[in-house]
């Protein structure tokens, strides 16, 4: 391990040498798991790591997550909207009251026009600022939103295609960019560029290099594939969340050993998902390891299309019974929680499934034998996985472990290893698309902190690609009925009960191979104070101080 860490450190010296703190400034340097800086134009890519680092830092949404506690799950709090409600007579109409006095980083005012503009950027193909490149990472996360209408300067009405109690949660993913700043970038496009679509594209490219949101951090320097430097927004509308650190530097470092080496060498202060076999060394050197169970699932998502081996429920359940998750946890140095569903037992949405996930290989072998498979006639399955990425934990060793473990239960697993952002893009294209390359499952981790992200997008038939993330084309009328029941229940207790029914069926029908819940391990310099590891995939960088 020591040799690998030193080698990785040498590779990073050229990149990191210029990142020493400026005199008089406090600077926080973070090694991300992403292979590139997530997009900065308002709707990030790179999964929810993009939201964490270039979404919630530079931008705000109408509704935000409370990330202030390590002891309780994150809940929704007002963001750019101070309050919201669905029309009692027409549940497809929502009214949002907006926060006054908010300004974008470029100095322009935030108002209802800005909300309408930002909805149109991803939903209205006729809008002059429509950007197709932002649609995939946005529309799939709020699939029922159809339009926005200004009522007055600080009130906006949003319309959905059907009654949808999940809408406020979905809107945490719509980040509000500055219309005035984009218009200035458009005006700077050379007059020789006459095609309206090309002019808009160039304006967005320029915007991404000089972003303007309303968030607590402002863009200072952006070098694609190398680093993003953010500075605190002293004029942030929420004085309690004005950052206490002057500058934050984000570095793409997809290899766990490289992140660990850079931390130990003092080249970064914070390493996302450090190498598990270096945890003892990290602690012995005085660094801190933070971890907290998150609503985040590390699974295999099965294809249910014709010809997929996973269409046999016995095979799906056998796979879930053939994984020793305790051993997997040891492999990861204890930095995971064992998953027996998309939410843990005791959660309001648990529902007490009849199928009990655990390590019972003899039962798994009997199921496989009944399905016609044996050691002499193993079932060939192909899984598309990544080498790194947002929330992917340690994907290669974890998937190689599964490959070996499932062999015991008559599976012959082929791993198709591709780049993380490509895998994430393929996730929205589906198992029928050529990008799947014949894979029968995909390994994309997912957040489970809200009903849509935890359940709906995977099992509702309407969420099949290209709409959302029903990659495997699950098509079950009972799933659709339960989703509709939960979506149209507007009181919290009733919605929880409906979601518990839905989760029970998801586990009983076994639409995933559930392996782990992420605990968000982060290794940090002892100079970092005030960090709160929330029970969320996201993080609030504002309270952090540096000695």
XYZ file of C-alpha atoms in Angstrom:
547
model
C 0.000 0.000 0.000
C 2.799 2.451 0.910
C 4.430 2.068 -2.512
C 1.123 2.674 -4.320
C 0.393 5.753 -2.218
C 3.831 7.269 -2.907
C 3.477 6.584 -6.630
C 0.061 8.191 -6.673
C 1.455 11.195 -4.831
C 4.121 11.660 -7.482
C 1.459 11.703 -10.198
C -0.403 14.484 -8.425
C 2.515 16.820 -7.663
C 2.308 18.722 -10.956
C -1.407 19.327 -10.571
C -1.312 20.352 -6.926
C 1.915 22.315 -6.585
C 0.210 25.584 -7.450
C -2.543 25.130 -4.889
C -0.784 26.287 -1.738
C -2.890 28.785 0.224
C -2.394 32.443 -0.596
C -1.045 34.596 2.217
C -3.845 35.786 4.494
C -6.450 33.469 2.977
C -7.985 30.341 4.390
C -8.184 27.737 1.637
C -9.940 24.362 1.704
C -8.650 21.882 -0.912
C -10.864 18.875 -1.687
C -10.047 15.749 -3.697
C -13.290 14.613 -5.382
C -14.021 11.117 -6.691
C -15.158 12.554 -10.037
C -12.822 12.327 -13.028
C -13.707 15.863 -14.124
C -15.139 19.038 -12.662
C -18.945 18.672 -12.722
C -20.607 21.075 -15.121
C -20.835 24.598 -13.768
C -23.603 26.200 -15.859
C -26.371 25.528 -13.350
C -27.358 21.902 -13.890
C -24.351 19.730 -12.949
C -23.474 16.322 -14.345
C -21.397 13.689 -12.469
C -24.473 12.500 -10.566
C -25.209 13.920 -7.156
C -21.516 14.628 -6.620
C -22.106 17.362 -9.180
C -25.007 18.715 -7.120
C -22.843 18.629 -4.018
C -19.863 20.488 -5.461
C -21.038 22.754 -8.299
C -24.789 22.860 -7.684
C -25.406 23.621 -4.016
C -22.258 25.720 -3.744
C -22.790 28.321 -6.490
C -26.553 28.001 -6.825
C -29.739 27.728 -4.830
C -33.034 26.001 -5.564
C -36.551 26.982 -4.564
C -36.388 24.301 -1.869
C -33.224 23.201 -0.043
C -32.129 20.388 2.275
C -31.337 21.059 5.928
C -27.777 19.751 6.243
C -27.084 21.046 9.744
C -27.443 17.839 11.782
C -25.556 14.552 11.970
C -28.150 13.040 14.309
C -31.341 13.260 12.253
C -32.256 12.797 8.581
C -32.187 15.884 6.376
C -35.558 17.512 5.720
C -36.781 20.171 3.312
C -36.375 23.837 4.252
C -37.159 27.056 2.396
C -34.609 28.158 -0.161
C -35.340 30.787 -2.771
C -38.988 30.106 -1.957
C -40.178 31.000 1.527
C -43.382 28.941 1.306
C -45.328 26.788 -1.140
C -48.651 25.020 -1.448
C -50.717 22.985 -3.880
C -54.095 24.337 -4.941
C -56.761 22.401 -3.010
C -59.106 22.536 -6.000
C -56.480 21.649 -8.618
C -53.548 19.662 -7.297
C -51.592 20.238 -10.519
C -51.131 23.919 -9.585
C -48.526 24.977 -7.030
C -47.889 28.492 -5.722
C -44.396 29.445 -4.552
C -43.750 32.662 -2.639
C -40.245 33.925 -3.366
C -37.597 35.423 -1.123
C -37.100 39.166 -1.490
C -33.773 41.006 -1.624
C -31.796 38.137 -3.190
C -29.227 38.991 -5.852
C -27.232 36.885 -8.274
C -23.434 36.944 -8.176
C -23.428 39.343 -11.142
C -25.517 41.822 -9.142
C -28.829 41.317 -10.954
C -32.010 40.811 -8.942
C -33.683 37.455 -8.339
C -37.450 37.390 -8.965
C -40.301 35.376 -10.485
C -39.020 36.065 -14.005
C -35.826 34.201 -13.068
C -37.819 31.123 -12.014
C -39.830 31.102 -15.241
C -36.616 31.542 -17.250
C -34.888 28.633 -15.473
C -37.852 26.297 -15.942
C -37.953 27.160 -19.641
C -34.207 26.503 -20.059
C -34.863 22.761 -19.646
C -38.546 22.313 -20.588
C -39.331 24.724 -23.423
C -37.624 23.877 -26.709
C -38.894 27.155 -28.181
C -37.172 29.271 -25.524
C -34.197 31.212 -26.925
C -32.056 30.012 -24.023
C -33.188 26.347 -24.109
C -30.199 24.076 -23.527
C -30.632 20.427 -24.510
C -27.419 19.537 -22.670
C -29.073 20.419 -19.344
C -32.286 18.504 -19.951
C -31.120 14.961 -19.193
C -29.819 15.751 -15.708
C -32.855 17.891 -14.851
C -36.097 16.770 -16.489
C -35.563 13.155 -15.391
C -35.494 14.387 -11.789
C -38.765 16.348 -11.986
C -40.695 14.496 -14.694
C -44.159 15.904 -13.968
C -43.219 19.605 -14.072
C -44.611 21.211 -17.214
C -44.477 25.003 -16.913
C -43.977 28.078 -14.766
C -46.025 31.281 -14.744
C -45.276 34.600 -13.068
C -48.094 35.828 -10.839
C -46.236 38.857 -9.492
C -42.614 39.831 -8.895
C -42.272 37.449 -5.939
C -44.882 34.793 -6.715
C -44.761 32.026 -9.297
C -47.154 29.248 -10.241
C -45.796 25.858 -11.307
C -47.962 23.373 -13.183
C -47.514 19.599 -13.224
C -48.894 17.038 -15.663
C -50.727 15.251 -12.830
C -51.183 15.712 -9.078
C -47.719 15.152 -7.623
C -46.989 15.555 -3.925
C -43.292 14.937 -4.642
C -42.803 18.193 -6.577
C -41.203 20.288 -3.776
C -38.611 17.545 -3.270
C -37.959 17.270 -7.008
C -37.336 21.016 -7.185
C -34.246 20.700 -4.982
C -32.584 19.692 -8.273
C -33.515 22.804 -10.283
C -30.696 25.277 -9.700
C -31.424 28.901 -10.498
C -28.948 30.592 -12.837
C -28.867 34.309 -13.639
C -30.896 35.267 -16.736
C -29.211 38.686 -16.922
C -25.734 37.148 -16.839
C -26.652 34.695 -19.588
C -28.060 37.548 -21.684
C -24.737 39.383 -21.334
C -22.892 36.283 -22.540
C -25.286 36.005 -25.482
C -24.670 39.642 -26.416
C -20.927 38.911 -26.536
C -21.309 36.095 -29.090
C -19.828 37.358 -32.387
C -22.369 38.716 -34.853
C -20.930 36.363 -37.452
C -22.658 33.525 -35.578
C -26.182 33.867 -36.965
C -27.827 30.557 -36.040
C -29.937 31.101 -32.921
C -29.255 27.636 -31.521
C -25.515 28.006 -31.961
C -25.573 31.453 -30.367
C -27.388 30.064 -27.344
C -24.916 27.189 -27.099
C -21.949 29.549 -27.139
C -23.613 31.746 -24.523
C -24.014 28.747 -22.216
C -20.376 27.771 -22.773
C -19.304 31.260 -21.780
C -21.676 31.185 -18.795
C -20.151 27.915 -17.576
C -16.704 29.524 -17.530
C -18.000 32.530 -15.573
C -21.013 31.262 -13.655
C -23.565 33.312 -11.752
C -26.049 31.894 -9.262
C -27.295 33.048 -5.871
C -25.385 30.471 -3.797
C -22.990 30.905 -0.856
C -19.946 30.379 -3.102
C -18.896 32.281 -6.240
C -16.740 31.041 -9.106
C -13.218 32.462 -9.019
C -11.221 30.243 -11.369
C -12.201 27.307 -13.548
C -9.791 24.988 -15.358
C -11.722 22.090 -16.963
C -10.517 18.628 -15.893
C -8.095 20.263 -13.469
C -9.733 22.425 -10.788
C -12.526 24.765 -9.801
C -11.808 27.532 -7.311
C -14.704 29.087 -5.408
C -14.683 32.080 -3.060
C -17.165 32.916 -0.344
C -20.145 35.090 -1.204
C -20.081 37.733 1.523
C -23.444 39.034 0.300
C -25.246 35.684 0.559
C -28.912 36.144 1.516
C -28.649 33.762 4.500
C -26.108 35.396 6.833
C -25.888 32.210 8.907
C -24.542 30.343 5.862
C -21.947 32.808 4.599
C -18.855 30.560 4.320
C -16.220 30.878 7.021
C -13.445 29.765 4.642
C -12.218 32.290 2.069
C -11.598 29.921 -0.829
C -12.446 26.316 -1.727
C -10.516 24.399 -4.393
C -12.141 21.347 -5.972
C -9.871 18.783 -7.631
C -10.994 15.778 -9.703
C -9.090 12.738 -8.384
C -10.966 9.569 -9.395
C -8.404 7.092 -8.009
C -8.722 6.371 -4.279
C -4.980 5.841 -3.794
C -4.213 9.195 -5.441
C -6.651 10.993 -3.144
C -5.182 9.266 -0.121
C -1.620 10.032 -1.162
C -2.396 13.689 -1.796
C -3.947 13.962 1.666
C -1.005 12.324 3.406
C 1.410 14.556 1.467
C -0.424 17.706 2.546
C -1.472 18.569 -1.008
C -5.172 18.463 -0.171
C -7.056 18.897 3.089
C -10.048 16.673 2.381
C -10.231 13.336 0.543
C -13.589 11.946 -0.488
C -13.844 8.130 -0.120
C -10.236 7.415 0.889
C -8.648 4.051 0.151
C -10.088 1.602 2.746
C -6.794 -0.210 3.285
C -5.136 3.097 4.198
C -7.594 4.055 6.941
C -5.272 2.925 9.756
C -2.389 4.860 8.229
C -4.563 7.941 7.777
C -5.635 7.884 11.427
C -2.102 7.213 12.675
C -0.952 10.382 10.917
C -3.469 12.480 12.839
C -6.091 12.843 10.127
C -9.787 12.472 10.872
C -12.181 10.011 9.246
C -15.811 11.129 9.141
C -18.624 8.720 8.259
C -22.367 8.641 8.789
C -24.989 6.345 7.287
C -26.608 8.077 4.359
C -29.819 7.508 2.435
C -27.706 6.242 -0.428
C -27.772 2.766 -1.955
C -25.051 0.806 -3.774
C -26.872 -1.821 -5.891
C -27.045 -3.731 -9.107
C -30.146 -2.613 -11.020
C -31.581 -5.496 -13.041
C -32.772 -5.462 -16.636
C -36.273 -6.842 -17.100
C -36.283 -6.753 -20.888
C -36.957 -9.890 -22.909
C -33.986 -12.250 -22.817
C -32.513 -10.882 -19.587
C -31.596 -13.637 -17.100
C -33.012 -11.459 -14.315
C -36.616 -11.823 -15.495
C -36.704 -14.970 -13.330
C -37.432 -13.832 -9.775
C -35.734 -16.934 -8.378
C -32.482 -15.761 -9.975
C -32.887 -12.223 -8.604
C -33.544 -13.496 -5.108
C -30.709 -16.029 -5.292
C -28.236 -13.264 -6.085
C -29.419 -11.319 -3.032
C -28.912 -14.387 -0.831
C -25.419 -15.159 -2.130
C -23.625 -11.998 -0.963
C -21.935 -11.928 2.426
C -22.366 -8.233 3.164
C -20.469 -8.557 6.437
C -17.415 -9.671 4.481
C -17.932 -6.797 2.056
C -17.990 -4.402 5.010
C -14.678 -5.812 6.225
C -13.262 -5.371 2.717
C -14.165 -1.682 2.968
C -12.602 -1.214 6.377
C -16.042 -0.982 7.989
C -16.991 2.006 5.819
C -20.435 0.829 4.704
C -23.762 -0.284 6.136
C -25.316 -3.570 5.001
C -28.341 -3.062 2.728
C -31.448 -5.246 2.918
C -33.602 -2.878 0.892
C -33.548 0.654 -0.463
C -34.261 1.988 3.043
C -33.252 0.289 6.301
C -35.581 -1.536 8.708
C -37.285 0.919 11.017
C -37.565 3.588 8.340
C -41.125 4.927 7.851
C -41.035 3.527 4.307
C -39.694 0.061 5.234
C -42.996 -1.835 4.967
C -41.684 -5.149 6.384
C -41.069 -7.133 3.150
C -41.726 -10.863 3.183
C -38.492 -11.618 1.314
C -35.713 -11.328 3.879
C -32.355 -10.438 2.341
C -29.302 -11.995 3.956
C -26.433 -14.397 3.373
C -28.014 -17.830 2.812
C -25.987 -19.446 0.003
C -27.536 -22.910 0.349
C -30.995 -21.441 -0.215
C -29.615 -19.450 -3.150
C -28.188 -22.621 -4.734
C -31.533 -24.390 -4.398
C -33.241 -21.470 -6.152
C -30.659 -21.499 -8.926
C -30.958 -25.268 -9.338
C -34.747 -24.924 -9.627
C -34.136 -22.318 -12.340
C -31.950 -24.808 -14.242
C -28.452 -23.691 -13.267
C -25.544 -25.493 -11.635
C -21.782 -25.372 -11.204
C -21.510 -27.175 -14.532
C -24.098 -24.920 -16.168
C -23.640 -21.452 -14.652
C -25.824 -18.495 -15.581
C -23.903 -15.907 -17.593
C -24.671 -12.315 -16.615
C -23.015 -9.100 -17.771
C -22.879 -6.049 -15.513
C -21.908 -2.533 -16.585
C -19.823 -0.867 -13.855
C -17.485 2.100 -13.380
C -13.914 2.384 -12.150
C -14.761 5.365 -9.919
C -17.377 8.054 -9.503
C -19.883 9.867 -7.373
C -21.293 7.587 -4.680
C -19.749 4.541 -6.310
C -17.697 3.912 -3.157
C -14.907 1.506 -4.271
C -16.594 0.069 -7.387
C -13.854 -2.173 -8.778
C -12.976 -4.122 -5.615
C -16.647 -4.275 -4.643
C -17.747 -5.622 -8.013
C -14.836 -8.040 -8.165
C -15.930 -9.314 -4.756
C -19.484 -9.831 -6.062
C -18.111 -11.575 -9.129
C -16.331 -14.099 -6.897
C -19.172 -14.425 -4.372
C -21.843 -15.123 -6.987
C -19.706 -17.796 -8.613
C -20.477 -19.918 -5.534
C -24.161 -19.766 -6.493
C -23.754 -20.717 -10.152
C -23.372 -17.226 -11.655
C -20.733 -16.442 -14.265
C -20.372 -12.651 -14.001
C -18.750 -10.499 -16.683
C -17.827 -6.958 -15.639
C -18.001 -4.291 -18.343
C -15.926 -1.458 -16.829
C -16.512 2.019 -18.285
C -15.904 5.632 -17.253
C -18.242 6.925 -14.537
C -19.912 9.782 -16.379
C -20.480 7.490 -19.377
C -22.105 4.926 -17.097
C -24.285 7.638 -15.597
C -25.325 8.833 -19.060
C -26.069 5.247 -20.113
C -28.288 4.937 -17.046
C -30.718 7.387 -18.628
C -30.610 5.570 -21.998
C -31.682 2.185 -20.665
C -30.960 -1.501 -21.093
C -32.372 -1.558 -24.635
C -29.927 1.072 -25.889
C -26.712 0.167 -27.692
C -24.788 1.924 -24.904
C -25.660 -0.959 -22.553
C -23.537 -3.245 -24.752
C -25.718 -6.193 -23.860
C -25.428 -5.699 -20.099
C -28.079 -7.374 -17.942
C -27.578 -5.016 -14.989
C -26.009 -1.671 -14.201
C -24.179 -0.571 -11.070
C -25.183 3.054 -10.426
C -25.529 4.092 -6.808
C -28.489 6.278 -5.934
C -29.821 8.628 -3.282
C -32.830 7.372 -1.321
C -33.726 10.466 0.664
C -36.969 11.165 -1.135
C -39.733 9.024 -2.683
C -39.026 9.821 -6.299
C -35.305 9.142 -6.104
C -35.601 6.130 -3.819
C -38.444 4.282 -5.566
C -40.548 5.887 -8.262
C -37.990 6.480 -10.999
C -36.973 2.803 -10.956
C -40.308 1.000 -10.991
C -42.988 3.208 -12.538
C -43.468 2.165 -16.160
C -43.725 5.839 -17.235
C -40.186 6.407 -15.952
C -38.603 4.124 -18.574
C -35.907 5.809 -20.700
C -35.599 8.474 -21.880
C -37.917 9.923 -19.208
C -35.983 8.831 -16.112
C -33.994 6.001 -14.525
C -36.159 2.884 -15.021
C -33.085 1.505 -16.812
C -34.343 -2.062 -16.729
C -37.835 -1.265 -18.109
C -39.781 -2.552 -15.125
C -43.427 -2.727 -16.224
C -45.778 -3.902 -13.495
C -49.331 -2.495 -13.086
C -49.161 -2.997 -9.327
C -46.039 -0.827 -9.094
C -47.807 1.835 -11.149
C -50.865 1.683 -8.864
C -48.780 2.034 -5.706
C -46.762 4.910 -7.168
C -49.968 6.738 -8.106
C -51.329 6.171 -4.607
C -48.226 7.676 -2.985
C -47.928 10.548 -5.467
C -51.524 11.659 -4.958
C -51.447 11.446 -1.156
C -50.721 14.934 0.163
C -50.734 14.294 3.928
C -47.377 13.127 5.298
C -48.575 10.126 7.343
C -50.713 8.764 4.533
C -47.909 9.214 2.032
C -45.466 7.367 4.318
C -47.911 4.450 4.578
C -48.314 4.323 0.793
C -44.538 4.423 0.307
C -44.110 1.576 2.792
C -46.452 -0.524 0.634
C -44.389 0.374 -2.423
C -41.054 -0.478 -0.809
C -42.389 -3.807 0.443
C -43.294 -4.801 -3.096
C -39.973 -3.546 -4.500
C -38.092 -5.851 -2.118
C -40.480 -8.783 -2.517
C -40.198 -8.506 -6.316
C -36.439 -7.968 -5.900
C -35.752 -5.403 -8.612
C -32.186 -4.802 -7.314
C -29.278 -6.678 -5.887
C -28.936 -4.602 -2.707
C -25.416 -4.552 -1.311
C -24.543 -1.469 0.736
C -25.615 1.867 2.096
C -22.843 4.421 1.753
C -21.593 6.115 4.922
C -19.899 8.946 3.050
C -16.348 8.362 4.335
C -14.143 11.444 4.180
C -10.604 11.824 5.428
C -9.681 15.318 6.575
C -6.786 17.320 7.884
C -7.003 18.122 11.608
C -6.946 21.788 10.510
C -10.588 21.415 9.436
C -13.103 22.288 12.144
C -16.868 22.613 12.207
C -17.692 19.942 9.628
C -21.058 18.235 10.141
C -21.477 14.840 8.391
C -25.214 14.989 7.702
C -27.480 12.031 7.079
C -27.593 13.107 3.464
C -25.666 12.696 0.246
C -25.077 16.453 0.305
C -22.839 18.589 2.509
C -22.905 22.171 3.770
C -19.425 23.660 3.409
C -20.429 27.002 4.947
C -19.746 26.285 8.665
C -16.277 24.818 8.074
C -13.266 26.687 9.439
C -9.544 26.115 8.844
C -6.956 26.579 11.592
